[in-house]
Amino acid sequence: MFKRLWSKWSTLAAAAALLLALAVVSHVVFAQGEMIPASAALAYRGTLEQDGVPFEGTATVTLRLFATATMEDPLCETQSAVTVSAGRFSLELPDACTDVVRTRPDAWVVATVDAGDGPQLFPPQRLHAVPYAVSAANGVPIGGIVPSFLDPATDPLPPGFEVCDGTPITKGPLAGRNKPDLQGRFLRGVTDGEGVGTTGGADTATTSRESHTHRWGAFAVDASGITYLDAYLQNGTVRRLLENQWVAAGGDYRAFVHTGLPGFQPTVGDLYYTQPEEVGGEQGHAHTVDVRPAYTQVVFLCRVY
């Protein structure tokens, strides 16, 4: 008769997880693991003691998962002959049982061990530590969001994670709800009075001004050879600064744009602008500008089961 069965969920990948198991007489105990790779298969690992000594030999281990502690509504079952060395053994779970462990933390597991002297049934135990111990990204709870540089079109996503694209969740405890749509969006912490999932902001913003006149940096040369360093054109009239007041400049002036060509010489009677572009003088207008900071695009994944 076995007196102790120490057990835990683990993975088949070497050194994939560090797990702690509590020894309880005639009880199966599950412990949390950390940093389990997404590609690792799930295994049930245990330690058998017989009369206080680690068991050596072979045994048949049967695992059955149920929806209730009364062993009703079976969810999956697996059985395998295992080699027990220094009391330790490992039983790989089929995909059906792995899915149950990942998606049904409220399920119950019943272990039966037969080392040749008849099967020994251990009491049902709830999967309290699951799915944390078998999640592809421990530390990320259900509903958590993480950025990733994986390409959903070509790369497999970690188990339990889906793209945050606003589509319905089809399995797990959040089934029936919609994932947040984070395509082309930044994240922002929720504030008082606003619910989770509230959206806002925009990629661009439009700024506007009322009717006004643009005064460009310019200079003008009149018939007497005087150069006005402060000058601008208003309704076809050259204005110059005189005693801190803008007054009409004398002489015959015409607008002329200076493009900065080599060897440029100013001509008497011309007004030279320093900017070769047109704006709507004395008219209100608007500008649309991009308000996004510099960014690198990633895909947001949310854990849904």
Coordinates of C-alpha atoms in Angstrom, one line a residue:
M1 CA 0.0 0.0 0.0
F2 CA 1.3 3.4 -1.0
K3 CA 1.3 5.9 1.8
R4 CA 2.2 9.0 -0.1
L5 CA 1.8 10.3 -3.6
W6 CA 3.4 13.6 -4.3
S7 CA 2.3 15.1 -7.6
K8 CA 2.5 18.1 -9.7
W9 CA 1.8 19.4 -13.3
S10 CA 4.9 20.0 -15.3
T11 CA 6.1 20.0 -18.9
L12 CA 8.0 17.6 -21.0
A13 CA 10.7 20.1 -22.0
A14 CA 13.9 19.7 -20.0
A15 CA 14.3 22.3 -17.3
A16 CA 11.1 24.0 -18.5
A17 CA 9.7 24.7 -15.1
L18 CA 10.5 24.9 -11.4
L19 CA 7.6 23.5 -9.4
L20 CA 7.0 22.9 -5.7
A21 CA 4.8 20.1 -4.5
L22 CA 3.4 19.7 -1.0
A23 CA 3.4 16.1 0.5
V24 CA 0.0 15.2 2.0
V25 CA -0.9 11.7 3.0
S26 CA -3.2 10.1 0.4
H27 CA -3.7 13.4 -1.3
V28 CA -2.8 14.7 -4.7
V29 CA -1.4 18.2 -4.5
F30 CA -0.9 20.6 -7.5
A31 CA 1.7 23.4 -7.4
Q32 CA 2.3 26.5 -9.5
G33 CA 5.1 26.5 -12.1
E34 CA 6.8 29.4 -13.8
M35 CA 8.2 30.2 -17.2
I36 CA 6.7 27.1 -19.0
P37 CA 7.4 27.3 -22.8
A38 CA 4.3 27.6 -25.0
S39 CA 5.5 24.6 -27.1
A40 CA 6.0 22.2 -24.2
A41 CA 3.5 19.3 -23.8
L42 CA 1.9 18.9 -20.4
A43 CA 2.8 16.0 -18.1
Y44 CA 1.7 14.8 -14.7
R45 CA 4.7 14.1 -12.5
G46 CA 4.7 12.4 -9.2
T47 CA 6.7 10.8 -6.4
L48 CA 5.6 7.5 -4.8
E49 CA 6.7 6.3 -1.4
Q50 CA 6.1 2.9 0.1
D51 CA 6.6 2.4 3.8
G52 CA 8.6 5.7 3.8
V53 CA 11.0 4.5 1.1
P54 CA 10.9 5.8 -2.6
F55 CA 9.3 3.2 -4.8
E56 CA 11.3 1.5 -7.5
G57 CA 9.7 -0.4 -10.4
T58 CA 6.8 -0.1 -12.7
A59 CA 3.2 1.0 -12.1
T60 CA 0.1 1.8 -14.0
V61 CA -1.2 5.3 -13.4
T62 CA -4.7 6.3 -14.3
L63 CA -5.8 10.0 -14.3
R64 CA -9.4 10.9 -14.6
L65 CA -10.7 14.5 -14.6
F66 CA -14.3 15.3 -13.5
A67 CA -16.4 18.4 -13.4
T68 CA -17.4 17.8 -9.8
A69 CA -15.8 16.3 -6.7
T70 CA -18.4 13.6 -6.6
M71 CA -16.8 12.2 -9.8
E72 CA -19.8 13.0 -12.0
D73 CA -19.6 14.4 -15.6
P74 CA -16.2 12.9 -16.7
L75 CA -14.1 15.3 -18.8
C76 CA -11.2 13.1 -19.8
E77 CA -9.2 10.0 -18.9
T78 CA -5.7 8.7 -19.6
Q79 CA -3.8 5.6 -18.4
S80 CA -0.2 4.6 -18.9
A81 CA 2.4 2.2 -17.6
V82 CA 5.3 4.3 -16.1
T83 CA 8.7 3.5 -14.9
V84 CA 9.3 4.7 -11.3
S85 CA 12.9 5.5 -10.4
A86 CA 13.8 6.8 -7.0
G87 CA 10.1 7.1 -6.5
R88 CA 9.7 9.5 -9.4
F89 CA 7.5 9.1 -12.5
S90 CA 6.1 11.1 -15.4
L91 CA 2.9 10.6 -17.3
E92 CA 2.3 12.6 -20.6
L93 CA -1.2 13.9 -21.0
P94 CA -3.1 13.6 -24.3
D95 CA -4.3 16.8 -25.9
A96 CA -7.9 16.3 -24.7
C97 CA -6.7 16.3 -21.0
T98 CA -4.3 19.1 -21.6
D99 CA -7.1 21.3 -22.9
V100 CA -9.2 20.5 -19.8
V101 CA -6.4 21.4 -17.4
R102 CA -5.9 24.7 -19.2
T103 CA -9.5 25.7 -19.5
R104 CA -11.2 24.1 -16.5
P105 CA -9.4 25.2 -13.3
D106 CA -12.6 24.2 -11.5
A107 CA -12.2 20.6 -12.5
W108 CA -11.3 17.7 -10.2
V109 CA -8.6 15.1 -10.8
V110 CA -8.6 11.5 -9.4
A111 CA -5.4 9.4 -9.6
T112 CA -5.3 5.7 -9.4
V113 CA -1.9 3.8 -9.0
D114 CA -1.5 0.1 -9.5
A115 CA 2.0 -1.4 -8.8
G116 CA 0.9 -5.0 -9.1
D117 CA -0.9 -5.4 -5.9
G118 CA -4.2 -3.8 -7.0
P119 CA -5.3 -0.3 -7.9
Q120 CA -5.1 2.3 -5.2
L121 CA -7.5 5.3 -5.5
F122 CA -6.5 8.7 -4.2
P123 CA -9.2 11.2 -3.2
P124 CA -10.4 13.8 -5.7
Q125 CA -8.4 17.0 -5.7
R126 CA -9.3 20.4 -7.4
L127 CA -7.0 21.9 -10.0
H128 CA -6.5 25.1 -8.0
A129 CA -3.0 25.8 -9.5
V130 CA -4.2 25.4 -13.1
P131 CA -4.1 27.0 -15.6
Y132 CA -1.4 29.2 -14.1
A133 CA 1.1 26.3 -13.9
V134 CA 0.5 25.4 -17.5
S135 CA 0.0 28.7 -19.2
A136 CA 2.3 29.7 -22.0
A137 CA 3.1 33.0 -20.3
N138 CA 3.0 32.7 -16.5
G139 CA 2.3 35.9 -14.7
V140 CA -0.2 37.0 -17.3
P141 CA -3.7 36.5 -15.9
I142 CA -6.8 35.8 -18.0
G143 CA -7.7 39.2 -19.4
G144 CA -4.1 40.4 -19.5
I145 CA -2.7 42.2 -22.6
V146 CA 0.9 41.9 -23.8
P147 CA 2.7 43.4 -26.9
S148 CA 4.3 41.0 -29.3
F149 CA 6.4 41.1 -32.4
L150 CA 5.0 37.8 -33.6
D151 CA 3.2 38.0 -37.0
P152 CA -0.3 36.3 -36.5
A153 CA -0.4 35.6 -40.2
T154 CA 2.7 33.4 -40.1
D155 CA 3.7 32.7 -36.5
P156 CA 1.8 30.4 -34.1
L157 CA 0.5 32.3 -31.0
P158 CA 1.1 31.0 -27.5
P159 CA -1.7 28.8 -26.2
G160 CA -4.4 30.8 -24.4
F161 CA -3.6 34.0 -26.3
E162 CA -5.4 35.7 -29.2
V163 CA -5.0 38.9 -31.1
C164 CA -6.8 41.9 -29.6
D165 CA -9.0 42.5 -32.7
G166 CA -12.4 43.1 -31.2
T167 CA -13.8 39.7 -32.2
P168 CA -15.8 37.4 -29.9
I169 CA -14.1 35.0 -27.5
T170 CA -15.2 31.5 -28.1
K171 CA -13.8 29.5 -25.2
G172 CA -12.6 29.8 -21.7
P173 CA -14.1 31.8 -18.8
L174 CA -14.5 34.9 -20.9
A175 CA -16.5 33.1 -23.7
G176 CA -19.2 35.3 -25.2
R177 CA -17.4 38.6 -24.5
N178 CA -15.5 40.6 -27.2
K179 CA -11.8 41.2 -27.1
P180 CA -10.7 44.8 -27.1
D181 CA -9.9 46.1 -30.6
L182 CA -6.3 47.5 -30.2
Q183 CA -5.4 47.5 -33.9
G184 CA -3.8 50.9 -34.6
R185 CA -4.3 52.1 -31.0
F186 CA -2.3 53.1 -27.9
L187 CA -3.2 51.9 -24.4
R188 CA -4.2 54.4 -21.7
G189 CA -5.0 53.8 -18.0
V190 CA -8.7 54.0 -17.1
T191 CA -9.8 57.1 -15.2
D192 CA -12.6 57.7 -12.8
G193 CA -15.9 57.9 -14.6
E194 CA -14.8 56.0 -17.6
G195 CA -15.2 52.3 -18.1
V196 CA -12.6 49.7 -19.2
G197 CA -12.7 49.6 -23.0
T198 CA -13.6 53.3 -23.4
T199 CA -11.9 54.6 -26.6
G200 CA -10.8 58.1 -27.5
G201 CA -8.2 60.2 -29.2
A202 CA -7.3 60.4 -32.9
D203 CA -4.3 60.1 -35.2
T204 CA -4.6 63.7 -36.4
A205 CA -5.9 67.0 -35.1
T206 CA -7.1 70.1 -37.0
T207 CA -6.0 73.5 -35.8
S208 CA -7.7 76.7 -37.1
R209 CA -7.4 80.5 -36.8
E210 CA -9.8 83.3 -37.4
S211 CA -9.4 85.8 -40.2
H212 CA -5.8 87.2 -40.1
T213 CA -3.0 88.6 -42.2
H214 CA 0.3 86.9 -42.7
R215 CA 3.3 89.2 -42.6
W216 CA 6.3 87.6 -44.3
G217 CA 9.9 88.6 -43.7
A218 CA 10.9 90.7 -46.7
F219 CA 12.7 93.8 -47.8
A220 CA 12.0 96.5 -50.4
V221 CA 14.1 99.0 -52.3
D222 CA 12.5 102.3 -53.3
A223 CA 13.4 104.7 -56.2
S224 CA 15.9 106.6 -54.0
G225 CA 17.8 103.4 -53.2
I226 CA 16.5 103.1 -49.6
T227 CA 16.2 99.5 -48.4
Y228 CA 13.3 98.7 -46.1
L229 CA 14.3 95.6 -44.1
D230 CA 10.8 95.3 -42.7
A231 CA 8.2 95.2 -45.5
Y232 CA 5.2 93.2 -46.6
L233 CA 2.5 93.3 -49.3
Q234 CA -1.0 94.1 -48.2
N235 CA -3.8 94.2 -50.8
G236 CA -1.3 95.1 -53.5
T237 CA 0.4 97.9 -51.5
V238 CA 3.9 97.5 -50.1
R239 CA 3.9 98.4 -46.4
R240 CA 7.1 99.4 -44.5
L241 CA 7.8 100.0 -40.9
L242 CA 8.3 103.7 -40.0
E243 CA 8.5 104.9 -36.4
N244 CA 7.0 101.7 -35.2
Q245 CA 4.0 102.1 -37.6
W246 CA 3.3 100.3 -40.8
V247 CA 2.8 102.9 -43.6
A248 CA 2.6 102.6 -47.4
A249 CA 6.0 102.8 -49.1
G250 CA 6.4 105.5 -51.7
G251 CA 7.2 104.7 -55.3
D252 CA 6.0 102.0 -57.8
Y253 CA 6.4 98.6 -56.2
R254 CA 5.6 95.2 -57.5
A255 CA 5.7 91.8 -55.8
F256 CA 8.7 89.6 -56.5
V257 CA 9.8 86.4 -54.9
H258 CA 13.5 86.0 -54.2
T259 CA 14.5 82.3 -54.6
G260 CA 18.1 82.7 -53.3
L261 CA 19.8 82.3 -56.7
P262 CA 23.6 82.9 -56.8
G263 CA 24.6 86.4 -57.8
F264 CA 21.1 87.9 -56.9
Q265 CA 21.0 91.7 -56.9
P266 CA 17.9 93.6 -55.7
T267 CA 16.2 95.8 -58.2
V268 CA 14.8 99.3 -57.3
G269 CA 11.0 99.2 -57.0
D270 CA 10.8 95.5 -56.2
L271 CA 9.5 93.8 -53.1
Y272 CA 11.5 90.7 -52.2
Y273 CA 9.9 87.9 -50.2
T274 CA 12.0 85.4 -48.3
Q275 CA 9.4 82.5 -48.6
P276 CA 8.2 81.3 -52.1
E277 CA 4.7 80.1 -51.1
E278 CA 1.3 81.6 -51.0
V279 CA -1.2 81.8 -48.1
G280 CA -4.7 83.2 -47.8
G281 CA -4.2 86.7 -46.5
E282 CA -6.9 88.1 -44.2
Q283 CA -8.8 84.7 -44.4
G284 CA -9.5 82.1 -41.7
H285 CA -8.1 78.6 -42.5
A286 CA -7.3 75.3 -40.8
H287 CA -4.3 72.9 -40.8
T288 CA -4.5 69.1 -40.1
V289 CA -1.4 67.8 -38.4
D290 CA -0.3 64.3 -37.2
V291 CA -0.2 64.2 -33.4
R292 CA 1.1 60.6 -32.9
P293 CA 4.6 60.3 -31.3
A294 CA 7.3 58.2 -33.0
Y295 CA 6.3 54.6 -32.9
T296 CA 7.0 51.0 -33.8
Q297 CA 4.1 48.8 -34.6
V298 CA 3.5 45.5 -32.7
V299 CA 0.6 43.2 -32.2
F300 CA -1.3 43.3 -28.9
L301 CA -2.2 39.8 -27.6
C302 CA -4.7 39.1 -24.9
R303 CA -4.9 36.0 -22.8
V304 CA -8.5 34.6 -23.0
Y305 CA -8.1 31.2 -21.4

